[in-house]
PDB file of C-alpha atoms in Angstrom:
ATOM      1  CA  MET A   1       0.000   0.000   0.000  1.00  0.00           C
ATOM      2  CA  ILE A   2       1.170   3.501  -0.828  1.00  0.00           C
ATOM      3  CA  GLU A   3       0.399   6.387   1.506  1.00  0.00           C
ATOM      4  CA  GLY A   4      -1.477   9.155  -0.306  1.00  0.00           C
ATOM      5  CA  ILE A   5      -2.800   6.774  -2.960  1.00  0.00           C
ATOM      6  CA  ASP A   6      -4.219   3.778  -1.116  1.00  0.00           C
ATOM      7  CA  TYR A   7      -4.681   5.432   2.275  1.00  0.00           C
ATOM      8  CA  TYR A   8      -4.041   8.523   4.350  1.00  0.00           C
ATOM      9  CA  LEU A   9      -3.775   9.204   8.065  1.00  0.00           C
ATOM     10  CA  ASN A  10      -6.583  11.281   9.514  1.00  0.00           C
ATOM     11  CA  GLU A  11      -6.232  13.902  12.255  1.00  0.00           C
ATOM     12  CA  ASP A  12      -6.415  11.155  14.893  1.00  0.00           C
ATOM     13  CA  GLY A  13      -3.620   9.177  13.246  1.00  0.00           C
ATOM     14  CA  LEU A  14      -5.943   6.462  11.953  1.00  0.00           C
ATOM     15  CA  MET A  15      -5.484   4.907   8.506  1.00  0.00           C
ATOM     16  CA  VAL A  16      -8.321   5.737   6.089  1.00  0.00           C
ATOM     17  CA  PHE A  17      -8.542   3.762   2.855  1.00  0.00           C
ATOM     18  CA  THR A  18      -9.153   5.754  -0.325  1.00  0.00           C
ATOM     19  CA  GLU A  19     -11.646   4.981  -3.073  1.00  0.00           C
ATOM     20  CA  ALA A  20      -8.692   3.884  -5.238  1.00  0.00           C
ATOM     21  CA  TYR A  21      -7.716   1.263  -2.659  1.00  0.00           C
ATOM     22  CA  HIS A  22     -11.269  -0.072  -2.408  1.00  0.00           C
ATOM     23  CA  LEU A  23     -11.519  -0.377  -6.187  1.00  0.00           C
ATOM     24  CA  LYS A  24      -8.149  -2.117  -6.313  1.00  0.00           C
ATOM     25  CA  ARG A  25      -9.335  -4.564  -3.628  1.00  0.00           C
ATOM     26  CA  GLY A  26     -12.410  -5.214  -5.741  1.00  0.00           C
ATOM     27  CA  TYR A  27     -15.211  -5.808  -3.259  1.00  0.00           C
ATOM     28  CA  CYS A  28     -17.214  -4.109  -0.523  1.00  0.00           C
ATOM     29  CA  CYS A  29     -16.400  -5.137   3.055  1.00  0.00           C
ATOM     30  CA  LYS A  30     -19.736  -3.694   4.316  1.00  0.00           C
ATOM     31  CA  ASN A  31     -18.060  -1.698   7.107  1.00  0.00           C
ATOM     32  CA  LYS A  32     -19.480   1.666   5.946  1.00  0.00           C
ATOM     33  CA  CYS A  33     -16.063   2.953   4.868  1.00  0.00           C
ATOM     34  CA  LYS A  34     -15.772   6.703   4.368  1.00  0.00           C
ATOM     35  CA  HIS A  35     -14.692   6.387   0.718  1.00  0.00           C
ATOM     36  CA  CYS A  36     -16.698   3.321  -0.317  1.00  0.00           C
ATOM     37  CA  PRO A  37     -17.157   3.439  -4.111  1.00  0.00           C
ATOM     38  CA  TRP A  38     -20.170   1.117  -3.822  1.00  0.00           C
ATOM     39  CA  GLY A  39     -22.038   3.478  -1.483  1.00  0.00           C
ATOM     40  CA  PHE A  40     -22.573   0.953   1.300  1.00  0.00           C
ATOM     41  CA  GLY A  41     -23.943   2.725   4.378  1.00  0.00           C
ATOM     42  CA  LYS A  42     -24.726   5.972   2.558  1.00  0.00           C
ATOM     43  CA  LYS A  43     -28.177   7.399   3.172  1.00  0.00           C
ATOM     44  CA  LYS A  44     -30.464   7.181   0.195  1.00  0.00           C
ATOM     45  CA  THR A  45     -31.888  10.518  -0.890  1.00  0.00           C
ATOM     46  CA  SER A  46     -35.562  10.931  -1.579  1.00  0.00           C
ATOM     47  CA  PRO A  47     -37.284  13.553  -3.717  1.00  0.00           C
ATOM     48  CA  GLU A  48     -38.215  16.749  -1.929  1.00  0.00           C
ATOM     49  CA  LYS A  49     -41.863  16.953  -0.921  1.00  0.00           C
ATOM     50  CA  GLY A  50     -43.906  18.984  -3.356  1.00  0.00           C
ATOM     51  CA  ASN A  51     -41.430  18.551  -6.220  1.00  0.00           C
ATOM     52  CA  GLU A  52     -42.495  15.086  -7.378  1.00  0.00           C
ATOM     53  CA  ASN A  53     -44.563  16.455 -10.274  1.00  0.00           C
ATOM     54  CA  LYS A  54     -42.341  19.410 -11.112  1.00  0.00           C
ATOM     55  CA  GLN A  55     -41.244  19.447 -14.757  1.00  0.00           C
ATOM     56  CA  ASN A  56     -37.785  20.478 -15.941  1.00  0.00           C
ATOM     57  CA  ASP A  57     -37.842  23.755 -17.870  1.00  0.00           C
TER      58      ASP A  57
END
């Protein structure tokens, strides 16, 4: 692993894997990683209320 490409150290000195590392690894570990390219653990967004029928101009 290469620091700055595969990971970086956060302000607490903990190793944080980058999106590049996750893609290189090739699968999701389902640990809600900060840079997960598969979006595991990310909140799904829903349309704003009242805008469901709004047309694009």
